[in-house]
mmCIF file with all atom_site columns, C-alpha atoms in Angstrom:
data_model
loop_
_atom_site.group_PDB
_atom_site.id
_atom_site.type_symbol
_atom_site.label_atom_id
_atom_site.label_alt_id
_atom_site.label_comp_id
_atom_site.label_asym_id
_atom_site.label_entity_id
_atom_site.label_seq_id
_atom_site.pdbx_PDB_ins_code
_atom_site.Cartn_x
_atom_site.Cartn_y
_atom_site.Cartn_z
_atom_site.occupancy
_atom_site.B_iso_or_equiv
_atom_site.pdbx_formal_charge
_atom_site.auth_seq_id
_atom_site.auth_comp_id
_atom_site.auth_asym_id
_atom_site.auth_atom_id
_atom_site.pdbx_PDB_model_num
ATOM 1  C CA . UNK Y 1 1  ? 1.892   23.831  -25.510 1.00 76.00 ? 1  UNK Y CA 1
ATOM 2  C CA . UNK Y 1 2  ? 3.917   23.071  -22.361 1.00 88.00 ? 2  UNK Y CA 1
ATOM 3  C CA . UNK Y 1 3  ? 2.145   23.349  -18.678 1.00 86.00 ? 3  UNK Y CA 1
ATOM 4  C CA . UNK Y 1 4  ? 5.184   26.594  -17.905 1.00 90.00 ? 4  UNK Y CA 1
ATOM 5  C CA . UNK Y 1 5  ? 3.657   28.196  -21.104 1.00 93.00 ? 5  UNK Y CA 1
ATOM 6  C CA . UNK Y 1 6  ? 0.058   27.525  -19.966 1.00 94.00 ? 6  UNK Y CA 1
ATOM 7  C CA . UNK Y 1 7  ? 0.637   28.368  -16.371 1.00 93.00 ? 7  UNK Y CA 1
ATOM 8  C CA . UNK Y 1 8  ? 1.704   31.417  -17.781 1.00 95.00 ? 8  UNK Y CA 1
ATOM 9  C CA . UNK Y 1 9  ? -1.936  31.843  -20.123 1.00 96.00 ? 9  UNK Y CA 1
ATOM 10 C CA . UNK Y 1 10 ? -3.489  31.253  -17.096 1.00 95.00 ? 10 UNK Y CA 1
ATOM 11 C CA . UNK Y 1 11 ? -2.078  33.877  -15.519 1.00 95.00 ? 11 UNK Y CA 1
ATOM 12 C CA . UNK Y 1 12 ? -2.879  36.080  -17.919 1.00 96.00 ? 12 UNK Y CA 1
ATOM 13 C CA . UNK Y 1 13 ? -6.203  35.546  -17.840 1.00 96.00 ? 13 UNK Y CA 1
ATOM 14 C CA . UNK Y 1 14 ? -6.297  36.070  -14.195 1.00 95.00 ? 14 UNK Y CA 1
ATOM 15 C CA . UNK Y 1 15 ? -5.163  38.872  -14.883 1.00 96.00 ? 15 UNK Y CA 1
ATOM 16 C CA . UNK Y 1 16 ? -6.692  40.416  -17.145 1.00 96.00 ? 16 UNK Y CA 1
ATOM 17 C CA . UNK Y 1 17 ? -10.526 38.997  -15.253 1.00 95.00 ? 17 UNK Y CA 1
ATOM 18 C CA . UNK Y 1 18 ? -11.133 36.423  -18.057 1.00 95.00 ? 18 UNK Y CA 1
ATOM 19 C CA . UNK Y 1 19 ? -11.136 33.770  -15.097 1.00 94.00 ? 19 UNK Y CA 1
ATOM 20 C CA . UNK Y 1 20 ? -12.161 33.786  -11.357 1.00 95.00 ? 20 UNK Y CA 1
ATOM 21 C CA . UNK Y 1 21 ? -9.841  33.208  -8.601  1.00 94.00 ? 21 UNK Y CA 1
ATOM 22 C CA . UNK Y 1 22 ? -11.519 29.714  -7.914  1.00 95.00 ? 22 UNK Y CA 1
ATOM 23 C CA . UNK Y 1 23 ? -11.622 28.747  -11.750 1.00 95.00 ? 23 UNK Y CA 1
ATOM 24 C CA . UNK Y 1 24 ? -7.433  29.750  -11.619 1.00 95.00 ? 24 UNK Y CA 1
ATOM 25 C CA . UNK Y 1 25 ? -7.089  27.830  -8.504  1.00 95.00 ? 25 UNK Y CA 1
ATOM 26 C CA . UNK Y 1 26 ? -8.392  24.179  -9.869  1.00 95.00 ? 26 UNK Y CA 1
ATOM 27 C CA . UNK Y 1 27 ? -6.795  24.800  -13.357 1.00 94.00 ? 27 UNK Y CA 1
ATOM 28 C CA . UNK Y 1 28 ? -3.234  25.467  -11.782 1.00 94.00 ? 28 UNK Y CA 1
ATOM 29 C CA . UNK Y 1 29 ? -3.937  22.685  -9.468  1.00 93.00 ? 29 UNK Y CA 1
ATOM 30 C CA . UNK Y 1 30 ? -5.013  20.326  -12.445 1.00 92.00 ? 30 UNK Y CA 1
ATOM 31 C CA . UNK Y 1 31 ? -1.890  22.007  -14.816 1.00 91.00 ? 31 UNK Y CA 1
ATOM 32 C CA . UNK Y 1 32 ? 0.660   21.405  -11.762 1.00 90.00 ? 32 UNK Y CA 1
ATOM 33 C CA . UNK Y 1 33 ? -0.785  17.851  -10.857 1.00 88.00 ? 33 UNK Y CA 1
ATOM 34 C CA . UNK Y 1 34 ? -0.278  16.639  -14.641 1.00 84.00 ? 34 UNK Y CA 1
ATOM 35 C CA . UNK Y 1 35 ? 3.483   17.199  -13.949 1.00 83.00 ? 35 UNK Y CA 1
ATOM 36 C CA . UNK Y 1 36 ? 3.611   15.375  -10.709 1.00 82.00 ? 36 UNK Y CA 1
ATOM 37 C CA . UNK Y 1 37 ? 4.958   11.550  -11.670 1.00 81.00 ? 37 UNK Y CA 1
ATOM 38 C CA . UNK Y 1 38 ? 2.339   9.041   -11.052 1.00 76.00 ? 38 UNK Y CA 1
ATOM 39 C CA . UNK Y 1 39 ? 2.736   7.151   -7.387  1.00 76.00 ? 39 UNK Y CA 1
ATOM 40 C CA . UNK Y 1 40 ? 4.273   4.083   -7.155  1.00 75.00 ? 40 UNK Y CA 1
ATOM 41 C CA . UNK Y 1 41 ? 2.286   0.681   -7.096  1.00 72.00 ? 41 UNK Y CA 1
ATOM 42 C CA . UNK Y 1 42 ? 3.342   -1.536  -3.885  1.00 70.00 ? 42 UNK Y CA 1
ATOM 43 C CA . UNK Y 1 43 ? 4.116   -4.723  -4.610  1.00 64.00 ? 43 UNK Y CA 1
ATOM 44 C CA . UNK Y 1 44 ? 2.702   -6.972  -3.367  1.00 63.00 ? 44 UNK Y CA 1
ATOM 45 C CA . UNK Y 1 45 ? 4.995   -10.269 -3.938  1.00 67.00 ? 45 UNK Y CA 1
ATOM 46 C CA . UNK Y 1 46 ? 4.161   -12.275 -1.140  1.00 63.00 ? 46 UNK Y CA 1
ATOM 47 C CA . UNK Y 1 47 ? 1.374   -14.686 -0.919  1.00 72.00 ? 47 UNK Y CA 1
ATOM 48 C CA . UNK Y 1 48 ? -0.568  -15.239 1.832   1.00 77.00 ? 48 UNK Y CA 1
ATOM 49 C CA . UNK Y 1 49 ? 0.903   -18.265 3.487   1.00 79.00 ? 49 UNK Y CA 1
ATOM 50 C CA . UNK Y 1 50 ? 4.335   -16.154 3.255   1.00 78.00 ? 50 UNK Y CA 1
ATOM 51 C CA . UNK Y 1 51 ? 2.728   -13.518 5.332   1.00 76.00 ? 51 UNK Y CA 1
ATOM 52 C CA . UNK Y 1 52 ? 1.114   -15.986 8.072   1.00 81.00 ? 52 UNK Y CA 1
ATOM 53 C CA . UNK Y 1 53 ? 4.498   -17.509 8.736   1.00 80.00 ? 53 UNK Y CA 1
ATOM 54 C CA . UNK Y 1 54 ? 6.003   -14.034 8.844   1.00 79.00 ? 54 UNK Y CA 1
ATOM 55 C CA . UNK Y 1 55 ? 3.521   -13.529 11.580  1.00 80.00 ? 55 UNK Y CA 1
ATOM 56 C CA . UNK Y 1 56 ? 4.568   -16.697 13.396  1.00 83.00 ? 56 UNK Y CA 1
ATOM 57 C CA . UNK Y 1 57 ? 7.779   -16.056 13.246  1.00 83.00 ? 57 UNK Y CA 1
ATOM 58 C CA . UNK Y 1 58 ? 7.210   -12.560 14.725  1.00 82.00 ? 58 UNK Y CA 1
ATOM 59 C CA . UNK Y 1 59 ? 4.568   -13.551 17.410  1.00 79.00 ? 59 UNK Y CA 1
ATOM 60 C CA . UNK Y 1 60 ? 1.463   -11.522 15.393  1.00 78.00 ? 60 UNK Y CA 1
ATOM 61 C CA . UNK Y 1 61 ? -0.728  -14.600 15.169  1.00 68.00 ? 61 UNK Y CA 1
ATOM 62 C CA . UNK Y 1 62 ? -3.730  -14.338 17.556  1.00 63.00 ? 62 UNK Y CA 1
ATOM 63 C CA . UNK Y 1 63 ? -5.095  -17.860 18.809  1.00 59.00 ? 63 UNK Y CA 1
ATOM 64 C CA . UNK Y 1 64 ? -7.654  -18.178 16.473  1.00 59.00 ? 64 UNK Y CA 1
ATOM 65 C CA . UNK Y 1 65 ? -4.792  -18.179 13.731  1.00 56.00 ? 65 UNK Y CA 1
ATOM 66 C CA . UNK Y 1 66 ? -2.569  -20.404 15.283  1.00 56.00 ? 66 UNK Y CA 1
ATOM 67 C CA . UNK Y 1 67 ? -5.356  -22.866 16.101  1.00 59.00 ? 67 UNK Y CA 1
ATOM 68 C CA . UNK Y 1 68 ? -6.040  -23.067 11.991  1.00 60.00 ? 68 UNK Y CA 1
ATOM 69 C CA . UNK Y 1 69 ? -2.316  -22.957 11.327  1.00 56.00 ? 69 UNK Y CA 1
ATOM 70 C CA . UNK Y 1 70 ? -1.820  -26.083 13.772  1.00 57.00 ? 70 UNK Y CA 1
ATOM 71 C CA . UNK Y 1 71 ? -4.999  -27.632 12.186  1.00 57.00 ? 71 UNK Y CA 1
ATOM 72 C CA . UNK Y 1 72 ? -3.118  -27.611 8.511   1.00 56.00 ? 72 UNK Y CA 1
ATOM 73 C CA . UNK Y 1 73 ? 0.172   -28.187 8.977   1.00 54.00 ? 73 UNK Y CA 1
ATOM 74 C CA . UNK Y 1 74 ? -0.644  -31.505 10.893  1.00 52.00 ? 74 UNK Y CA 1
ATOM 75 C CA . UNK Y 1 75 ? 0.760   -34.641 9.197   1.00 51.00 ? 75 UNK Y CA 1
ATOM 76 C CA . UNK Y 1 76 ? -0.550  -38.648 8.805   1.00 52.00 ? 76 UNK Y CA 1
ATOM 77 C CA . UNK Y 1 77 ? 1.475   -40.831 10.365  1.00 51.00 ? 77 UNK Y CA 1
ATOM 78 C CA . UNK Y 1 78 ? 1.074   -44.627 9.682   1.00 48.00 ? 78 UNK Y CA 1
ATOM 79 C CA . UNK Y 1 79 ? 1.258   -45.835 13.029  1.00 52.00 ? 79 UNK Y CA 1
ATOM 80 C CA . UNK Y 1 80 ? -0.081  -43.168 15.320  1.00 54.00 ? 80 UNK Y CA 1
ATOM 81 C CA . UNK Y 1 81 ? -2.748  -40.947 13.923  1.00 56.00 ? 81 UNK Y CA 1
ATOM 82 C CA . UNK Y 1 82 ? -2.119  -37.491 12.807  1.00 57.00 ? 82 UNK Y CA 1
ATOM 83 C CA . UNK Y 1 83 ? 0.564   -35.504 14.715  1.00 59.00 ? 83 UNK Y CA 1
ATOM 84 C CA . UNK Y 1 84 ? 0.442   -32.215 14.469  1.00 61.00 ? 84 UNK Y CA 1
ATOM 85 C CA . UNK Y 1 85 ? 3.629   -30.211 13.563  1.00 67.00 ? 85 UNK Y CA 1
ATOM 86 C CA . UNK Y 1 86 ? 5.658   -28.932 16.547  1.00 68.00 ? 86 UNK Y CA 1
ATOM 87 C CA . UNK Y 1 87 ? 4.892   -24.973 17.064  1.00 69.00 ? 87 UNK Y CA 1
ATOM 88 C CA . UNK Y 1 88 ? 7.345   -21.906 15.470  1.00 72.00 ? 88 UNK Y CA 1
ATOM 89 C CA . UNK Y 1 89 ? 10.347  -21.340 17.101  1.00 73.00 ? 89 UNK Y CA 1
ATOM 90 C CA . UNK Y 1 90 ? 10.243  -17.781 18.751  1.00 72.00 ? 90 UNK Y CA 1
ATOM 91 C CA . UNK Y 1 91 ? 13.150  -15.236 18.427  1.00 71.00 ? 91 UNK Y CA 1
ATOM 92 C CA . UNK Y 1 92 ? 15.835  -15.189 21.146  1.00 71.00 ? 92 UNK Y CA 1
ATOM 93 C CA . UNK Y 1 93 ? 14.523  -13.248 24.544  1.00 60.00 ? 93 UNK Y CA 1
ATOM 94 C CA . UNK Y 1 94 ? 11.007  -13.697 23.569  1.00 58.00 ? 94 UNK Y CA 1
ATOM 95 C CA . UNK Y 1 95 ? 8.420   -15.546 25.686  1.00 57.00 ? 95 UNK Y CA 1
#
């Protein structure tokens, strides 16, 4: 049986008293919900190192962030040390 053809049993037994007006409520909202397509999933296709330098590049890193991001992005060099990598460049007309 389809939910138009037990929306419409329902009905009838509303009625006709063989259900309350609460117990027709929740079964037409469970009937009409069963219809409803299930929501979307987001997807989430982007790592977390993705997102950080999306942040960067938008200025959403706090200091505690950049601090960390400096701390692993620095490099050996043979002859003087570790260097550390220069910081992101920001968008035109930011400061």
């Amino acid at each position: 049986m389809g939910v138009p053809e037990q929306l419409r049993r329902l009905d009838e037994d509303l009625a006709t008293g063989r259900v309350d007006a609460e117990s027709y409520r929740r079964r037409r909202d469970e009937l009409l919900a069963a219809r409803l397509p299930a929501p979307p999933t987001p997807a989430d296709d982007l790592d977390d190192s993705e997102l950080d330098a999306a942040d960067r590049e938008l200025g959403l890193e706090d200091d505690t962030t950049a601090a960390h991001t400096r701390a692993a992005t620095t490099t050996p060099d043979a002859r003087h040390g570790v260097r550390a990598a220069p910081p992101p460049a920001r968008p035109n007309g930011s400061r």
